[in-house]
Amino acid sequence: DKRVLGVLPNYRTINETGTYEPIDAKHKLIIASKDSFDYPLVLLSAAFAGLSQLENSNQSYHQGMEGFGKRLAANYATQAIGNMMTEGFFPVMLHEDPRYRRIGPAGGTKKYRTWYAFSRIFVTRADSGGTHFNFSEWGGNATGVAISNLYQPDQRNWKDNGSALLQ
């Protein structure tokens, strides 16, 4: 099953088999594309756009269908770019495996499996088979955020963000 709750795409989760088999760059980009260009992502983006429309955030988008359409496009682009960076481009460049290995009930206690799932934000497997810091997750998301700041209007700048933290 490659969907969370039967809806959201999740092509990067695999069951742990005990034997590590690395995937090539093409397969990494296929996983990223499937997670990025699947219809539920449009539905999720529409939900976020609707919430943003109700709150009238990013007021330069205005209200009405035009504003909703701009919000929808921006939300979808942000999610798709983030997926492509963290699951595709960064893993290819850094020789990391973007897949999450589900260890299942036989892999230990619920407490251990929860800790394992959380730790995958920080730890990933390299194509060589070893583990190290998950640069693809952090660098990919940071790059996705930086790119989204190019097309998101009304965003605070570095100076505003820094002064808000000090208050």
JSON list of C-alpha atoms in Angstrom, two decimals:
[
{"chain": "A", "resi": 1, "resn": "ASP", "atom": "CA", "xyz": [0.00, 0.00, 0.00]},
{"chain": "A", "resi": 2, "resn": "LYS", "atom": "CA", "xyz": [1.56, 3.24, -1.10]},
{"chain": "A", "resi": 3, "resn": "ARG", "atom": "CA", "xyz": [-0.94, 5.64, 0.49]},
{"chain": "A", "resi": 4, "resn": "VAL", "atom": "CA", "xyz": [-1.31, 6.89, 4.05]},
{"chain": "A", "resi": 5, "resn": "LEU", "atom": "CA", "xyz": [-4.92, 6.30, 5.17]},
{"chain": "A", "resi": 6, "resn": "GLY", "atom": "CA", "xyz": [-5.64, 5.20, 1.60]},
{"chain": "A", "resi": 7, "resn": "VAL", "atom": "CA", "xyz": [-5.28, 8.79, 0.32]},
{"chain": "A", "resi": 8, "resn": "LEU", "atom": "CA", "xyz": [-1.95, 10.60, 0.74]},
{"chain": "A", "resi": 9, "resn": "PRO", "atom": "CA", "xyz": [0.89, 9.35, -1.48]},
{"chain": "A", "resi": 10, "resn": "ASN", "atom": "CA", "xyz": [3.71, 7.54, 0.32]},
{"chain": "A", "resi": 11, "resn": "TYR", "atom": "CA", "xyz": [5.94, 5.92, -2.26]},
{"chain": "A", "resi": 12, "resn": "ARG", "atom": "CA", "xyz": [9.10, 6.16, -0.17]},
{"chain": "A", "resi": 13, "resn": "THR", "atom": "CA", "xyz": [8.12, 3.67, 2.57]},
{"chain": "A", "resi": 14, "resn": "ILE", "atom": "CA", "xyz": [9.33, 0.10, 2.23]},
{"chain": "A", "resi": 15, "resn": "ASN", "atom": "CA", "xyz": [9.28, -2.91, 4.54]},
{"chain": "A", "resi": 16, "resn": "GLU", "atom": "CA", "xyz": [12.60, -3.86, 6.12]},
{"chain": "A", "resi": 17, "resn": "THR", "atom": "CA", "xyz": [13.87, -7.05, 4.52]},
{"chain": "A", "resi": 18, "resn": "GLY", "atom": "CA", "xyz": [17.13, -7.39, 6.41]},
{"chain": "A", "resi": 19, "resn": "THR", "atom": "CA", "xyz": [19.17, -6.98, 3.24]},
{"chain": "A", "resi": 20, "resn": "TYR", "atom": "CA", "xyz": [19.97, -3.49, 2.02]},
{"chain": "A", "resi": 21, "resn": "GLU", "atom": "CA", "xyz": [19.67, -2.91, -1.70]},
{"chain": "A", "resi": 22, "resn": "PRO", "atom": "CA", "xyz": [20.54, 0.63, -2.83]},
{"chain": "A", "resi": 23, "resn": "ILE", "atom": "CA", "xyz": [18.52, 2.28, -5.59]},
{"chain": "A", "resi": 24, "resn": "ASP", "atom": "CA", "xyz": [19.86, 4.27, -8.51]},
{"chain": "A", "resi": 25, "resn": "ALA", "atom": "CA", "xyz": [19.32, 7.97, -9.22]},
{"chain": "A", "resi": 26, "resn": "LYS", "atom": "CA", "xyz": [16.50, 7.28, -11.67]},
{"chain": "A", "resi": 27, "resn": "HIS", "atom": "CA", "xyz": [14.54, 5.32, -9.05]},
{"chain": "A", "resi": 28, "resn": "LYS", "atom": "CA", "xyz": [15.03, 8.11, -6.48]},
{"chain": "A", "resi": 29, "resn": "LEU", "atom": "CA", "xyz": [13.60, 10.64, -8.91]},
{"chain": "A", "resi": 30, "resn": "ILE", "atom": "CA", "xyz": [10.70, 8.31, -9.74]},
{"chain": "A", "resi": 31, "resn": "ILE", "atom": "CA", "xyz": [9.81, 8.04, -6.04]},
{"chain": "A", "resi": 32, "resn": "ALA", "atom": "CA", "xyz": [10.00, 11.84, -5.68]},
{"chain": "A", "resi": 33, "resn": "SER", "atom": "CA", "xyz": [7.86, 12.37, -8.79]},
{"chain": "A", "resi": 34, "resn": "LYS", "atom": "CA", "xyz": [5.20, 9.92, -7.66]},
{"chain": "A", "resi": 35, "resn": "ASP", "atom": "CA", "xyz": [4.97, 11.60, -4.24]},
{"chain": "A", "resi": 36, "resn": "SER", "atom": "CA", "xyz": [4.95, 15.08, -5.82]},
{"chain": "A", "resi": 37, "resn": "PHE", "atom": "CA", "xyz": [2.58, 14.69, -8.74]},
{"chain": "A", "resi": 38, "resn": "ASP", "atom": "CA", "xyz": [-0.25, 12.61, -7.30]},
{"chain": "A", "resi": 39, "resn": "TYR", "atom": "CA", "xyz": [-3.84, 13.90, -7.18]},
{"chain": "A", "resi": 40, "resn": "PRO", "atom": "CA", "xyz": [-4.23, 13.86, -3.35]},
{"chain": "A", "resi": 41, "resn": "LEU", "atom": "CA", "xyz": [-1.48, 16.47, -3.14]},
{"chain": "A", "resi": 42, "resn": "VAL", "atom": "CA", "xyz": [-3.71, 18.81, -5.16]},
{"chain": "A", "resi": 43, "resn": "LEU", "atom": "CA", "xyz": [-6.59, 18.12, -2.76]},
{"chain": "A", "resi": 44, "resn": "LEU", "atom": "CA", "xyz": [-4.37, 18.81, 0.25]},
{"chain": "A", "resi": 45, "resn": "SER", "atom": "CA", "xyz": [-3.13, 22.01, -1.40]},
{"chain": "A", "resi": 46, "resn": "ALA", "atom": "CA", "xyz": [-6.75, 23.04, -2.03]},
{"chain": "A", "resi": 47, "resn": "ALA", "atom": "CA", "xyz": [-7.54, 22.51, 1.66]},
{"chain": "A", "resi": 48, "resn": "PHE", "atom": "CA", "xyz": [-4.58, 24.67, 2.70]},
{"chain": "A", "resi": 49, "resn": "ALA", "atom": "CA", "xyz": [-5.53, 27.28, 0.10]},
{"chain": "A", "resi": 50, "resn": "GLY", "atom": "CA", "xyz": [-9.08, 27.33, 1.47]},
{"chain": "A", "resi": 51, "resn": "LEU", "atom": "CA", "xyz": [-7.83, 27.89, 5.01]},
{"chain": "A", "resi": 52, "resn": "SER", "atom": "CA", "xyz": [-5.50, 30.61, 3.78]},
{"chain": "A", "resi": 53, "resn": "GLN", "atom": "CA", "xyz": [-8.42, 32.18, 1.89]},
{"chain": "A", "resi": 54, "resn": "LEU", "atom": "CA", "xyz": [-10.60, 32.15, 5.02]},
{"chain": "A", "resi": 55, "resn": "GLU", "atom": "CA", "xyz": [-7.85, 33.82, 7.05]},
{"chain": "A", "resi": 56, "resn": "ASN", "atom": "CA", "xyz": [-7.05, 36.16, 4.13]},
{"chain": "A", "resi": 57, "resn": "SER", "atom": "CA", "xyz": [-3.34, 35.49, 4.63]},
{"chain": "A", "resi": 58, "resn": "ASN", "atom": "CA", "xyz": [-1.06, 36.77, 1.87]},
{"chain": "A", "resi": 59, "resn": "GLN", "atom": "CA", "xyz": [-3.50, 39.58, 1.18]},
{"chain": "A", "resi": 60, "resn": "SER", "atom": "CA", "xyz": [-1.82, 40.48, -2.11]},
{"chain": "A", "resi": 61, "resn": "TYR", "atom": "CA", "xyz": [-3.46, 37.34, -3.52]},
{"chain": "A", "resi": 62, "resn": "HIS", "atom": "CA", "xyz": [-6.82, 39.04, -2.84]},
{"chain": "A", "resi": 63, "resn": "GLN", "atom": "CA", "xyz": [-10.09, 37.16, -2.36]},
{"chain": "A", "resi": 64, "resn": "GLY", "atom": "CA", "xyz": [-12.35, 35.33, -4.80]},
{"chain": "A", "resi": 65, "resn": "MET", "atom": "CA", "xyz": [-11.49, 32.60, -7.26]},
{"chain": "A", "resi": 66, "resn": "GLU", "atom": "CA", "xyz": [-8.37, 34.42, -8.48]},
{"chain": "A", "resi": 67, "resn": "GLY", "atom": "CA", "xyz": [-6.98, 34.59, -4.96]},
{"chain": "A", "resi": 68, "resn": "PHE", "atom": "CA", "xyz": [-7.91, 30.99, -4.27]},
{"chain": "A", "resi": 69, "resn": "GLY", "atom": "CA", "xyz": [-6.22, 29.87, -7.49]},
{"chain": "A", "resi": 70, "resn": "LYS", "atom": "CA", "xyz": [-3.02, 31.73, -6.60]},
{"chain": "A", "resi": 71, "resn": "ARG", "atom": "CA", "xyz": [-3.03, 30.24, -3.12]},
{"chain": "A", "resi": 72, "resn": "LEU", "atom": "CA", "xyz": [-3.67, 26.76, -4.53]},
{"chain": "A", "resi": 73, "resn": "ALA", "atom": "CA", "xyz": [-0.80, 27.07, -7.00]},
{"chain": "A", "resi": 74, "resn": "ALA", "atom": "CA", "xyz": [1.59, 28.40, -4.34]},
{"chain": "A", "resi": 75, "resn": "ASN", "atom": "CA", "xyz": [0.65, 25.67, -1.83]},
{"chain": "A", "resi": 76, "resn": "TYR", "atom": "CA", "xyz": [0.98, 22.92, -4.42]},
{"chain": "A", "resi": 77, "resn": "ALA", "atom": "CA", "xyz": [4.31, 24.24, -5.68]},
{"chain": "A", "resi": 78, "resn": "THR", "atom": "CA", "xyz": [5.68, 24.44, -2.14]},
{"chain": "A", "resi": 79, "resn": "GLN", "atom": "CA", "xyz": [4.76, 20.83, -1.41]},
{"chain": "A", "resi": 80, "resn": "ALA", "atom": "CA", "xyz": [5.94, 19.47, -4.77]},
{"chain": "A", "resi": 81, "resn": "ILE", "atom": "CA", "xyz": [9.25, 21.35, -4.65]},
{"chain": "A", "resi": 82, "resn": "GLY", "atom": "CA", "xyz": [9.86, 20.16, -1.08]},
{"chain": "A", "resi": 83, "resn": "ASN", "atom": "CA", "xyz": [9.17, 16.55, -2.08]},
{"chain": "A", "resi": 84, "resn": "MET", "atom": "CA", "xyz": [11.39, 16.72, -5.15]},
{"chain": "A", "resi": 85, "resn": "MET", "atom": "CA", "xyz": [14.25, 18.20, -3.14]},
{"chain": "A", "resi": 86, "resn": "THR", "atom": "CA", "xyz": [14.09, 15.85, -0.12]},
{"chain": "A", "resi": 87, "resn": "GLU", "atom": "CA", "xyz": [13.22, 12.65, -1.99]},
{"chain": "A", "resi": 88, "resn": "GLY", "atom": "CA", "xyz": [14.90, 13.20, -5.35]},
{"chain": "A", "resi": 89, "resn": "PHE", "atom": "CA", "xyz": [17.56, 15.80, -6.04]},
{"chain": "A", "resi": 90, "resn": "PHE", "atom": "CA", "xyz": [19.34, 15.89, -2.67]},
{"chain": "A", "resi": 91, "resn": "PRO", "atom": "CA", "xyz": [19.46, 12.09, -2.27]},
{"chain": "A", "resi": 92, "resn": "VAL", "atom": "CA", "xyz": [20.91, 11.82, -5.79]},
{"chain": "A", "resi": 93, "resn": "MET", "atom": "CA", "xyz": [23.55, 14.50, -5.14]},
{"chain": "A", "resi": 94, "resn": "LEU", "atom": "CA", "xyz": [24.45, 13.26, -1.64]},
{"chain": "A", "resi": 95, "resn": "HIS", "atom": "CA", "xyz": [24.21, 9.51, -2.39]},
{"chain": "A", "resi": 96, "resn": "GLU", "atom": "CA", "xyz": [21.56, 8.98, 0.29]},
{"chain": "A", "resi": 97, "resn": "ASP", "atom": "CA", "xyz": [18.58, 6.65, 0.26]},
{"chain": "A", "resi": 98, "resn": "PRO", "atom": "CA", "xyz": [15.30, 8.61, 0.53]},
{"chain": "A", "resi": 99, "resn": "ARG", "atom": "CA", "xyz": [13.27, 5.56, 1.54]},
{"chain": "A", "resi": 100, "resn": "TYR", "atom": "CA", "xyz": [11.87, 4.96, 5.02]},
{"chain": "A", "resi": 101, "resn": "ARG", "atom": "CA", "xyz": [12.15, 1.36, 6.21]},
{"chain": "A", "resi": 102, "resn": "ARG", "atom": "CA", "xyz": [9.15, 0.21, 8.19]},
{"chain": "A", "resi": 103, "resn": "ILE", "atom": "CA", "xyz": [10.38, -2.24, 10.82]},
{"chain": "A", "resi": 104, "resn": "GLY", "atom": "CA", "xyz": [6.99, -3.57, 11.96]},
{"chain": "A", "resi": 105, "resn": "PRO", "atom": "CA", "xyz": [5.98, -5.27, 15.22]},
{"chain": "A", "resi": 106, "resn": "ALA", "atom": "CA", "xyz": [8.73, -7.88, 14.95]},
{"chain": "A", "resi": 107, "resn": "GLY", "atom": "CA", "xyz": [11.30, -5.05, 15.04]},
{"chain": "A", "resi": 108, "resn": "GLY", "atom": "CA", "xyz": [10.81, -4.28, 18.71]},
{"chain": "A", "resi": 109, "resn": "THR", "atom": "CA", "xyz": [8.54, -2.59, 21.21]},
{"chain": "A", "resi": 110, "resn": "LYS", "atom": "CA", "xyz": [6.17, 0.22, 20.32]},
{"chain": "A", "resi": 111, "resn": "LYS", "atom": "CA", "xyz": [8.45, 2.60, 22.20]},
{"chain": "A", "resi": 112, "resn": "TYR", "atom": "CA", "xyz": [11.45, 1.53, 20.12]},
{"chain": "A", "resi": 113, "resn": "ARG", "atom": "CA", "xyz": [9.53, 1.69, 16.81]},
{"chain": "A", "resi": 114, "resn": "THR", "atom": "CA", "xyz": [8.28, 5.18, 17.69]},
{"chain": "A", "resi": 115, "resn": "TRP", "atom": "CA", "xyz": [11.83, 6.29, 18.50]},
{"chain": "A", "resi": 116, "resn": "TYR", "atom": "CA", "xyz": [13.08, 4.71, 15.27]},
{"chain": "A", "resi": 117, "resn": "ALA", "atom": "CA", "xyz": [10.45, 6.55, 13.18]},
{"chain": "A", "resi": 118, "resn": "PHE", "atom": "CA", "xyz": [11.30, 9.86, 14.85]},
{"chain": "A", "resi": 119, "resn": "SER", "atom": "CA", "xyz": [15.04, 9.32, 14.42]},
{"chain": "A", "resi": 120, "resn": "ARG", "atom": "CA", "xyz": [14.71, 8.97, 10.63]},
{"chain": "A", "resi": 121, "resn": "ILE", "atom": "CA", "xyz": [14.32, 12.76, 10.47]},
{"chain": "A", "resi": 122, "resn": "PHE", "atom": "CA", "xyz": [17.94, 12.91, 11.62]},
{"chain": "A", "resi": 123, "resn": "VAL", "atom": "CA", "xyz": [19.43, 9.62, 10.38]},
{"chain": "A", "resi": 124, "resn": "THR", "atom": "CA", "xyz": [19.32, 8.02, 6.96]},
{"chain": "A", "resi": 125, "resn": "ARG", "atom": "CA", "xyz": [21.08, 5.28, 5.09]},
{"chain": "A", "resi": 126, "resn": "ALA", "atom": "CA", "xyz": [23.77, 6.11, 2.56]},
{"chain": "A", "resi": 127, "resn": "ASP", "atom": "CA", "xyz": [23.90, 4.35, -0.79]},
{"chain": "A", "resi": 128, "resn": "SER", "atom": "CA", "xyz": [26.98, 2.55, 0.53]},
{"chain": "A", "resi": 129, "resn": "GLY", "atom": "CA", "xyz": [24.83, 0.94, 3.26]},
{"chain": "A", "resi": 130, "resn": "GLY", "atom": "CA", "xyz": [26.02, 2.86, 6.32]},
{"chain": "A", "resi": 131, "resn": "THR", "atom": "CA", "xyz": [24.00, 5.42, 8.22]},
{"chain": "A", "resi": 132, "resn": "HIS", "atom": "CA", "xyz": [24.67, 9.11, 8.78]},
{"chain": "A", "resi": 133, "resn": "PHE", "atom": "CA", "xyz": [22.95, 12.46, 9.34]},
{"chain": "A", "resi": 134, "resn": "ASN", "atom": "CA", "xyz": [19.97, 12.96, 7.01]},
{"chain": "A", "resi": 135, "resn": "PHE", "atom": "CA", "xyz": [21.37, 15.88, 4.99]},
{"chain": "A", "resi": 136, "resn": "SER", "atom": "CA", "xyz": [18.77, 15.31, 2.25]},
{"chain": "A", "resi": 137, "resn": "GLU", "atom": "CA", "xyz": [15.84, 15.87, 4.60]},
{"chain": "A", "resi": 138, "resn": "TRP", "atom": "CA", "xyz": [17.24, 19.03, 6.14]},
{"chain": "A", "resi": 139, "resn": "GLY", "atom": "CA", "xyz": [18.92, 20.48, 3.06]},
{"chain": "A", "resi": 140, "resn": "GLY", "atom": "CA", "xyz": [16.00, 19.58, 0.80]},
{"chain": "A", "resi": 141, "resn": "ASN", "atom": "CA", "xyz": [13.44, 21.19, 3.07]},
{"chain": "A", "resi": 142, "resn": "ALA", "atom": "CA", "xyz": [15.61, 24.28, 3.58]},
{"chain": "A", "resi": 143, "resn": "THR", "atom": "CA", "xyz": [15.99, 24.64, -0.18]},
{"chain": "A", "resi": 144, "resn": "GLY", "atom": "CA", "xyz": [12.25, 24.15, -0.69]},
{"chain": "A", "resi": 145, "resn": "VAL", "atom": "CA", "xyz": [11.50, 26.90, 1.83]},
{"chain": "A", "resi": 146, "resn": "ALA", "atom": "CA", "xyz": [14.05, 29.22, 0.22]},
{"chain": "A", "resi": 147, "resn": "ILE", "atom": "CA", "xyz": [12.51, 28.66, -3.22]},
{"chain": "A", "resi": 148, "resn": "SER", "atom": "CA", "xyz": [8.97, 29.19, -1.91]},
{"chain": "A", "resi": 149, "resn": "ASN", "atom": "CA", "xyz": [10.04, 32.56, -0.51]},
{"chain": "A", "resi": 150, "resn": "LEU", "atom": "CA", "xyz": [10.65, 33.66, -4.10]},
{"chain": "A", "resi": 151, "resn": "TYR", "atom": "CA", "xyz": [7.00, 33.33, -5.09]},
{"chain": "A", "resi": 152, "resn": "GLN", "atom": "CA", "xyz": [5.14, 33.80, -1.78]},
{"chain": "A", "resi": 153, "resn": "PRO", "atom": "CA", "xyz": [4.13, 37.46, -1.41]},
{"chain": "A", "resi": 154, "resn": "ASP", "atom": "CA", "xyz": [3.81, 39.29, 1.89]},
{"chain": "A", "resi": 155, "resn": "GLN", "atom": "CA", "xyz": [6.40, 37.13, 3.60]},
{"chain": "A", "resi": 156, "resn": "ARG", "atom": "CA", "xyz": [8.47, 38.76, 6.31]},
{"chain": "A", "resi": 157, "resn": "ASN", "atom": "CA", "xyz": [12.12, 39.25, 5.51]},
{"chain": "A", "resi": 158, "resn": "TRP", "atom": "CA", "xyz": [15.17, 38.07, 7.48]},
{"chain": "A", "resi": 159, "resn": "LYS", "atom": "CA", "xyz": [15.31, 41.30, 9.46]},
{"chain": "A", "resi": 160, "resn": "ASP", "atom": "CA", "xyz": [11.62, 41.05, 10.47]},
{"chain": "A", "resi": 161, "resn": "ASN", "atom": "CA", "xyz": [11.95, 37.38, 11.38]},
{"chain": "A", "resi": 162, "resn": "GLY", "atom": "CA", "xyz": [15.05, 38.02, 13.48]},
{"chain": "A", "resi": 163, "resn": "SER", "atom": "CA", "xyz": [13.47, 40.91, 15.37]},
{"chain": "A", "resi": 164, "resn": "ALA", "atom": "CA", "xyz": [10.31, 38.85, 15.99]},
{"chain": "A", "resi": 165, "resn": "LEU", "atom": "CA", "xyz": [12.43, 36.14, 17.63]},
{"chain": "A", "resi": 166, "resn": "LEU", "atom": "CA", "xyz": [14.04, 38.69, 19.97]},
{"chain": "A", "resi": 167, "resn": "GLN", "atom": "CA", "xyz": [10.73, 40.04, 21.23]}
]
